[in-house]
């Protein structure tokens, strides 16, 4: 059986001033009047009515998750006792799934991506699940074909196509490739080399594997984490479970699933995404999310009204459809308005919004965080 675990613990600082401690990125609304989290959950409906979905996030996120998804079963919200990066929390989620289904196939995906068409996305996940059932040692990762030499993503280097009956069954949906290795976010020059090579893909952070295989690999590569998880497993279903879980989480090292497992394991397979994908990482993502809504000069207004005079390629997002932004002689700017803060930035500084957060912290302007 397929079980989806949605990672909803990030804050999304590059989407300040809308993304705050009190309303993280995954709770922002972009399309169809739904939050990114709700959109992610609804997208999985294509996998069938029996799909088991869990939301994984820190305790500080639990209240936000329950408020954003009031009909979602509270028992399926997994609240991490403390932040320990993705390897410990995904391992913990795997342990929870195995308790209910020893042969669980685990789909791990972030809560803040936008994909289309959703049916193709879910068919790709279904194909990945069958590849895992065919060989339980496999770890499947989804890779996105690069469109530019981006320095915002990690890269997956692939080799030859995998010869598999499952691949033949799904025909032209996509191609599974054996993975050579993973590369961290590169410098611009190296990213350009990756793009030119044609054998690299952006790491989408979407994975499919057997939950028990993931736990076995954590025990092998990160034995201390494995021991902590085993102590939690021993306490599951007892009145000691919560206390043991909290105690053992504090003892686990902070490490990502990429470093802990994926960069060390042998049987890694990449499925190339044949659907449109965006991680909504910065405000420039709005240009891609609303491609039909630009004016002749490339300006985009979302949730507000603009009057653009001698201005080009600007993005404006407001919180009042009647509020008018008058742009005069501007180019390549992002303007994001909220009730108590407004961001005005050059598009080529989109990665530096984190610097604003750090400056707010230094000044103790916590009301804006």
Tab-separated table of C-alpha atoms in Angstrom:
chain	number	residue	atom	x	y	z
A	1	UNK	CA	0.000	0.000	0.000
A	2	UNK	CA	1.174	3.536	-0.790
A	3	UNK	CA	1.539	5.957	2.110
A	4	UNK	CA	2.265	9.634	1.469
A	5	UNK	CA	4.270	11.669	3.974
A	6	UNK	CA	4.083	15.403	3.341
A	7	UNK	CA	6.928	17.488	4.731
A	8	UNK	CA	5.378	20.643	6.177
A	9	UNK	CA	8.071	21.876	8.516
A	10	UNK	CA	9.878	24.586	6.527
A	11	UNK	CA	9.413	28.304	7.011
A	12	UNK	CA	10.096	29.681	3.521
A	13	UNK	CA	12.043	32.776	4.539
A	14	UNK	CA	12.559	33.863	0.920
A	15	UNK	CA	8.801	34.465	0.711
A	16	UNK	CA	8.870	37.137	3.403
A	17	UNK	CA	6.880	39.293	4.216
A	18	UNK	CA	3.978	36.893	3.619
A	19	UNK	CA	5.762	33.893	5.072
A	20	UNK	CA	6.158	34.424	8.826
A	21	UNK	CA	6.568	32.338	11.971
A	22	UNK	CA	2.807	32.570	12.426
A	23	UNK	CA	2.049	31.620	8.791
A	24	UNK	CA	4.704	29.564	7.063
A	25	UNK	CA	5.160	29.252	3.324
A	26	UNK	CA	3.089	26.084	2.936
A	27	UNK	CA	0.007	27.915	4.259
A	28	UNK	CA	0.165	30.678	1.661
A	29	UNK	CA	-2.436	30.743	-1.113
A	30	UNK	CA	-1.429	31.008	-4.748
A	31	UNK	CA	-3.821	29.225	-7.095
A	32	UNK	CA	-7.435	28.023	-6.892
A	33	UNK	CA	-7.917	29.673	-3.493
A	34	UNK	CA	-6.112	26.841	-1.689
A	35	UNK	CA	-2.982	26.857	0.399
A	36	UNK	CA	0.061	25.061	-0.963
A	37	UNK	CA	-0.417	22.373	1.691
A	38	UNK	CA	-4.056	21.744	0.821
A	39	UNK	CA	-3.206	21.732	-2.886
A	40	UNK	CA	-0.531	19.088	-2.249
A	41	UNK	CA	-3.005	16.874	-0.378
A	42	UNK	CA	-5.777	17.273	-2.971
A	43	UNK	CA	-3.299	16.484	-5.743
A	44	UNK	CA	-2.787	13.032	-4.263
A	45	UNK	CA	-6.472	12.188	-4.757
A	46	UNK	CA	-5.408	10.883	-8.163
A	47	UNK	CA	-3.656	7.995	-6.383
A	48	UNK	CA	-7.004	6.620	-5.213
A	49	UNK	CA	-9.358	6.822	-2.233
A	50	UNK	CA	-7.436	4.316	-0.089
A	51	UNK	CA	-4.264	6.399	0.040
A	52	UNK	CA	-2.918	7.005	3.556
A	53	UNK	CA	-1.636	10.578	3.975
A	54	UNK	CA	0.420	11.867	6.912
A	55	UNK	CA	1.591	15.445	7.464
A	56	UNK	CA	4.988	15.771	9.113
A	57	UNK	CA	6.004	19.011	10.820
A	58	UNK	CA	7.356	20.473	14.022
A	59	UNK	CA	5.198	20.969	17.077
A	60	UNK	CA	5.165	24.692	16.391
A	61	UNK	CA	3.438	23.921	13.070
A	62	UNK	CA	0.708	21.687	14.480
A	63	UNK	CA	-1.660	24.526	15.293
A	64	UNK	CA	-1.187	26.048	11.837
A	65	UNK	CA	-1.782	22.675	10.160
A	66	UNK	CA	-4.971	22.055	12.133
A	67	UNK	CA	-6.246	25.564	11.373
A	68	UNK	CA	-5.467	25.255	7.661
A	69	UNK	CA	-6.819	21.684	7.358
A	70	UNK	CA	-9.650	21.370	9.933
A	71	UNK	CA	-11.041	18.207	8.310
A	72	UNK	CA	-7.698	16.415	8.181
A	73	UNK	CA	-7.440	13.568	10.752
A	74	UNK	CA	-5.441	14.838	13.725
A	75	UNK	CA	-3.993	11.360	14.289
A	76	UNK	CA	-2.279	11.660	10.884
A	77	UNK	CA	-0.407	14.835	11.863
A	78	UNK	CA	3.059	13.793	13.006
A	79	UNK	CA	4.539	16.504	15.225
A	80	UNK	CA	8.306	16.297	15.618
A	81	UNK	CA	9.313	16.973	19.234
A	82	UNK	CA	12.384	18.930	18.068
A	83	UNK	CA	13.922	19.986	14.761
A	84	UNK	CA	16.543	17.497	13.591
A	85	UNK	CA	16.464	17.962	9.794
A	86	UNK	CA	14.911	15.450	7.419
A	87	UNK	CA	16.741	12.179	8.142
A	88	UNK	CA	15.493	11.700	11.733
A	89	UNK	CA	11.956	12.890	11.019
A	90	UNK	CA	11.526	10.833	7.839
A	91	UNK	CA	12.957	7.818	9.660
A	92	UNK	CA	10.444	8.376	12.468
A	93	UNK	CA	7.602	8.620	9.944
A	94	UNK	CA	8.797	5.370	8.332
A	95	UNK	CA	8.678	3.667	11.732
A	96	UNK	CA	5.116	4.905	12.237
A	97	UNK	CA	4.067	3.536	8.843
A	98	UNK	CA	5.649	0.126	9.422
A	99	UNK	CA	3.693	-0.213	12.638
A	100	UNK	CA	0.469	-0.007	10.587
A	101	UNK	CA	1.736	-1.647	7.386
A	102	UNK	CA	5.014	-3.652	7.484
A	103	UNK	CA	5.269	-3.527	3.675
A	104	UNK	CA	4.477	0.192	3.374
A	105	UNK	CA	5.642	1.999	0.242
A	106	UNK	CA	6.495	5.501	1.353
A	107	UNK	CA	6.128	8.602	-0.840
A	108	UNK	CA	7.931	11.607	0.651
A	109	UNK	CA	7.113	15.002	-0.810
A	110	UNK	CA	7.297	18.651	0.257
A	111	UNK	CA	4.134	20.613	1.021
A	112	UNK	CA	5.026	23.626	-1.089
A	113	UNK	CA	5.390	22.501	-4.704
A	114	UNK	CA	3.173	23.291	-7.684
A	115	UNK	CA	2.862	20.669	-10.447
A	116	UNK	CA	0.706	20.121	-13.514
A	117	UNK	CA	-0.924	18.121	-14.827
A	118	UNK	CA	-1.569	16.453	-11.499
A	119	UNK	CA	-2.657	13.190	-13.123
A	120	UNK	CA	0.768	12.799	-14.781
A	121	UNK	CA	2.471	13.566	-11.466
A	122	UNK	CA	0.482	10.843	-9.696
A	123	UNK	CA	1.034	8.356	-12.522
A	124	UNK	CA	4.757	8.979	-12.050
A	125	UNK	CA	4.452	8.253	-8.321
A	126	UNK	CA	2.472	5.096	-9.115
A	127	UNK	CA	5.214	3.968	-11.511
A	128	UNK	CA	7.823	4.686	-8.826
A	129	UNK	CA	5.873	2.585	-6.322
A	130	UNK	CA	5.792	-0.348	-8.757
A	131	UNK	CA	9.541	-0.037	-9.356
A	132	UNK	CA	10.018	-0.283	-5.590
A	133	UNK	CA	7.730	-3.302	-5.356
A	134	UNK	CA	9.732	-4.885	-8.191
A	135	UNK	CA	12.963	-4.389	-6.222
A	136	UNK	CA	12.489	-3.378	-2.541
A	137	UNK	CA	16.129	-2.241	-2.334
A	138	UNK	CA	15.492	0.634	-4.731
A	139	UNK	CA	15.247	4.240	-3.667
A	140	UNK	CA	13.413	6.374	-6.231
A	141	UNK	CA	14.006	10.100	-6.615
A	142	UNK	CA	12.250	12.465	-9.005
A	143	UNK	CA	14.438	14.717	-11.122
A	144	UNK	CA	13.374	17.814	-13.043
A	145	UNK	CA	15.001	18.608	-16.383
A	146	UNK	CA	16.860	21.920	-15.926
A	147	UNK	CA	15.726	24.908	-17.964
A	148	UNK	CA	18.506	27.226	-16.785
A	149	UNK	CA	21.824	26.993	-14.890
A	150	UNK	CA	20.138	27.473	-11.530
A	151	UNK	CA	22.190	27.653	-8.352
A	152	UNK	CA	19.086	27.199	-6.176
A	153	UNK	CA	18.812	23.416	-6.518
A	154	UNK	CA	20.890	20.342	-5.930
A	155	UNK	CA	21.539	18.225	-9.036
A	156	UNK	CA	21.184	14.511	-9.785
A	157	UNK	CA	23.640	12.967	-12.274
A	158	UNK	CA	22.182	10.016	-14.167
A	159	UNK	CA	23.691	7.264	-16.267
A	160	UNK	CA	21.991	4.598	-18.392
A	161	UNK	CA	18.261	3.916	-18.497
A	162	UNK	CA	17.003	1.159	-16.210
A	163	UNK	CA	15.872	-1.989	-18.004
A	164	UNK	CA	12.667	-2.916	-16.212
A	165	UNK	CA	9.301	-4.499	-17.081
A	166	UNK	CA	7.662	-1.701	-15.087
A	167	UNK	CA	9.261	0.906	-17.346
A	168	UNK	CA	7.929	-0.937	-20.403
A	169	UNK	CA	4.468	-1.140	-18.840
A	170	UNK	CA	4.282	2.640	-18.449
A	171	UNK	CA	5.547	3.244	-21.957
A	172	UNK	CA	6.132	6.903	-22.723
A	173	UNK	CA	5.208	8.282	-19.287
A	174	UNK	CA	8.850	8.784	-18.301
A	175	UNK	CA	12.209	7.017	-18.221
A	176	UNK	CA	13.867	5.546	-15.111
A	177	UNK	CA	17.624	6.111	-14.967
A	178	UNK	CA	20.318	4.727	-12.730
A	179	UNK	CA	21.875	7.494	-10.636
A	180	UNK	CA	25.622	8.173	-10.640
A	181	UNK	CA	25.659	10.660	-7.764
A	182	UNK	CA	24.117	13.762	-6.221
A	183	UNK	CA	25.673	17.233	-6.387
A	184	UNK	CA	25.011	20.040	-3.915
A	185	UNK	CA	23.856	23.468	-5.073
A	186	UNK	CA	26.611	24.494	-7.499
A	187	UNK	CA	28.214	27.793	-8.439
A	188	UNK	CA	26.854	29.393	-11.617
A	189	UNK	CA	29.725	28.182	-13.782
A	190	UNK	CA	29.337	24.567	-12.638
A	191	UNK	CA	25.545	24.760	-13.081
A	192	UNK	CA	26.112	25.839	-16.682
A	193	UNK	CA	28.313	22.749	-17.205
A	194	UNK	CA	25.568	20.542	-15.768
A	195	UNK	CA	22.981	22.091	-18.091
A	196	UNK	CA	25.196	21.630	-21.160
A	197	UNK	CA	25.952	17.986	-20.289
A	198	UNK	CA	22.300	16.967	-20.566
A	199	UNK	CA	22.643	14.176	-17.981
A	200	UNK	CA	21.791	16.228	-14.903
A	201	UNK	CA	18.439	16.996	-13.308
A	202	UNK	CA	17.313	19.266	-10.511
A	203	UNK	CA	16.658	17.375	-7.291
A	204	UNK	CA	12.931	17.875	-6.609
A	205	UNK	CA	13.142	16.415	-3.101
A	206	UNK	CA	10.405	13.866	-3.880
A	207	UNK	CA	11.229	10.256	-2.967
A	208	UNK	CA	9.605	6.815	-3.068
A	209	UNK	CA	10.879	3.747	-1.191
A	210	UNK	CA	9.926	0.911	1.117
A	211	UNK	CA	9.669	2.293	4.638
A	212	UNK	CA	11.537	-0.721	6.012
A	213	UNK	CA	14.352	-0.253	3.470
A	214	UNK	CA	14.778	3.357	4.537
A	215	UNK	CA	15.040	2.302	8.186
A	216	UNK	CA	17.565	-0.410	7.351
A	217	UNK	CA	19.740	2.121	5.513
A	218	UNK	CA	19.563	4.601	8.390
A	219	UNK	CA	20.717	1.851	10.757
A	220	UNK	CA	23.574	1.072	8.363
A	221	UNK	CA	24.769	4.600	7.530
A	222	UNK	CA	23.755	6.475	10.689
A	223	UNK	CA	23.751	3.841	13.450
A	224	UNK	CA	23.200	6.339	16.255
A	225	UNK	CA	20.026	7.598	14.581
A	226	UNK	CA	19.023	4.000	13.921
A	227	UNK	CA	19.428	3.120	17.599
A	228	UNK	CA	17.322	6.107	18.656
A	229	UNK	CA	14.589	5.128	16.204
A	230	UNK	CA	14.675	1.527	17.432
A	231	UNK	CA	14.120	2.722	21.001
A	232	UNK	CA	11.131	4.729	19.798
A	233	UNK	CA	9.807	1.669	17.926
A	234	UNK	CA	10.112	-0.443	21.099
A	235	UNK	CA	7.992	2.100	22.989
A	236	UNK	CA	5.289	2.463	20.323
A	237	UNK	CA	1.837	1.581	21.555
A	238	UNK	CA	2.817	1.937	25.216
A	239	UNK	CA	2.257	4.746	27.678
A	240	UNK	CA	5.985	5.502	27.339
A	241	UNK	CA	5.857	6.319	23.636
A	242	UNK	CA	5.613	10.127	23.850
A	243	UNK	CA	8.291	10.446	26.523
A	244	UNK	CA	10.692	8.101	24.733
A	245	UNK	CA	10.113	9.820	21.392
A	246	UNK	CA	10.894	13.217	22.881
A	247	UNK	CA	13.990	11.927	24.652
A	248	UNK	CA	15.376	10.122	21.603
A	249	UNK	CA	14.723	13.008	19.204
A	250	UNK	CA	16.935	15.231	21.353
A	251	UNK	CA	19.756	12.694	20.963
A	252	UNK	CA	19.616	12.402	17.163
A	253	UNK	CA	22.062	14.389	15.051
A	254	UNK	CA	20.825	17.028	12.650
A	255	UNK	CA	21.305	15.678	9.121
A	256	UNK	CA	19.335	15.660	5.885
A	257	UNK	CA	18.048	12.492	4.254
A	258	UNK	CA	20.240	13.363	1.253
A	259	UNK	CA	23.471	13.280	3.269
A	260	UNK	CA	22.415	10.451	5.573
A	261	UNK	CA	21.156	7.996	2.952
A	262	UNK	CA	20.807	9.058	-0.679
A	263	UNK	CA	24.439	10.061	-1.220
A	264	UNK	CA	25.597	6.727	0.254
A	265	UNK	CA	23.127	4.120	-1.001
A	266	UNK	CA	23.714	2.009	-4.104
A	267	UNK	CA	20.335	1.301	-5.698
A	268	UNK	CA	19.192	4.819	-6.579
A	269	UNK	CA	16.860	5.309	-9.542
A	270	UNK	CA	15.744	8.656	-10.945
A	271	UNK	CA	12.454	9.204	-12.729
A	272	UNK	CA	12.599	12.235	-14.975
A	273	UNK	CA	9.597	14.495	-14.380
A	274	UNK	CA	7.428	14.865	-17.468
A	275	UNK	CA	5.163	17.365	-15.749
A	276	UNK	CA	5.568	21.074	-15.013
A	277	UNK	CA	7.150	21.646	-11.592
A	278	UNK	CA	7.889	24.649	-9.416
A	279	UNK	CA	8.980	24.767	-5.794
A	280	UNK	CA	7.703	28.350	-5.313
A	281	UNK	CA	11.037	29.149	-3.727
A	282	UNK	CA	11.074	32.910	-4.311
A	283	UNK	CA	8.685	35.650	-5.380
A	284	UNK	CA	9.977	35.384	-8.939
A	285	UNK	CA	8.079	32.074	-9.024
A	286	UNK	CA	4.940	34.157	-9.588
A	287	UNK	CA	6.105	34.861	-13.144
A	288	UNK	CA	5.955	31.110	-13.805
A	289	UNK	CA	2.737	30.459	-11.865
A	290	UNK	CA	0.754	33.116	-13.744
A	291	UNK	CA	2.218	33.048	-17.285
A	292	UNK	CA	-0.979	34.302	-18.955
A	293	UNK	CA	-1.521	37.303	-16.666
A	294	UNK	CA	1.333	39.574	-17.690
A	295	UNK	CA	0.772	42.803	-19.584
A	296	UNK	CA	2.528	43.581	-22.863
A	297	UNK	CA	5.592	44.847	-20.991
A	298	UNK	CA	5.856	41.721	-18.833
A	299	UNK	CA	4.434	43.241	-15.643
A	300	UNK	CA	2.350	41.018	-13.380
A	301	UNK	CA	-0.227	41.955	-10.733
A	302	UNK	CA	-1.506	39.312	-8.278
A	303	UNK	CA	-4.275	40.158	-5.816
A	304	UNK	CA	-4.100	43.869	-6.590
A	305	UNK	CA	-4.176	46.435	-9.381
A	306	UNK	CA	-1.249	48.103	-11.120
A	307	UNK	CA	-0.745	51.047	-13.439
A	308	UNK	CA	2.607	50.525	-15.136
A	309	UNK	CA	4.108	53.528	-16.927
A	310	UNK	CA	7.425	53.040	-18.683
A	311	UNK	CA	7.952	49.945	-16.514
A	312	UNK	CA	8.870	46.386	-17.472
A	313	UNK	CA	9.046	42.897	-15.984
A	314	UNK	CA	7.841	43.840	-12.513
A	315	UNK	CA	5.888	41.554	-10.154
A	316	UNK	CA	3.421	43.068	-7.689
A	317	UNK	CA	1.418	41.040	-5.158
A	318	UNK	CA	-0.960	42.838	-2.834
A	319	UNK	CA	-3.590	42.049	-0.229
A	320	UNK	CA	-6.314	44.400	-1.515
A	321	UNK	CA	-7.771	44.060	-5.035
A	322	UNK	CA	-8.830	47.732	-4.931
A	323	UNK	CA	-5.401	49.042	-3.969
A	324	UNK	CA	-3.534	50.605	-6.900
A	325	UNK	CA	0.218	50.336	-7.355
A	326	UNK	CA	1.518	52.955	-9.804
A	327	UNK	CA	4.842	51.941	-11.318
A	328	UNK	CA	6.889	54.628	-13.023
A	329	UNK	CA	10.184	53.979	-14.780
A	330	UNK	CA	10.816	50.659	-13.027
A	331	UNK	CA	12.273	47.392	-14.295
A	332	UNK	CA	12.758	43.890	-12.907
A	333	UNK	CA	11.382	44.609	-9.446
A	334	UNK	CA	9.341	42.534	-7.006
A	335	UNK	CA	6.851	44.362	-4.764
A	336	UNK	CA	5.042	42.321	-2.099
A	337	UNK	CA	2.538	44.062	0.185
A	338	UNK	CA	1.110	42.782	3.467
A	339	UNK	CA	-0.789	44.596	6.212
A	340	UNK	CA	2.331	45.548	8.186
A	341	UNK	CA	5.298	45.165	5.807
A	342	UNK	CA	6.155	45.650	2.142
A	343	UNK	CA	9.104	44.157	0.288
A	344	UNK	CA	10.627	46.002	-2.670
A	345	UNK	CA	13.525	44.148	-4.258
A	346	UNK	CA	15.364	43.640	-7.507
A	347	UNK	CA	14.609	40.287	-9.091
A	348	UNK	CA	18.284	39.401	-9.222
A	349	UNK	CA	18.430	39.678	-5.411
A	350	UNK	CA	15.647	37.134	-4.786
A	351	UNK	CA	17.999	34.803	-2.930
A	352	UNK	CA	18.959	37.610	-0.536
A	353	UNK	CA	15.575	38.044	1.139
A	354	UNK	CA	17.048	35.960	3.956
A	355	UNK	CA	19.350	38.913	4.639
A	356	UNK	CA	16.287	40.999	5.473
A	357	UNK	CA	15.233	38.352	8.013
A	358	UNK	CA	18.666	38.408	9.630
A	359	UNK	CA	18.619	42.199	9.869
A	360	UNK	CA	15.166	42.132	11.479
A	361	UNK	CA	16.506	39.675	14.056
A	362	UNK	CA	19.508	41.893	14.802
A	363	UNK	CA	17.192	44.857	15.442
A	364	UNK	CA	14.809	42.725	17.530
A	365	UNK	CA	11.937	43.708	15.236
A	366	UNK	CA	10.311	40.386	16.028
A	367	UNK	CA	6.817	41.601	15.174
A	368	UNK	CA	7.837	41.397	11.506
A	369	UNK	CA	9.272	37.865	11.663
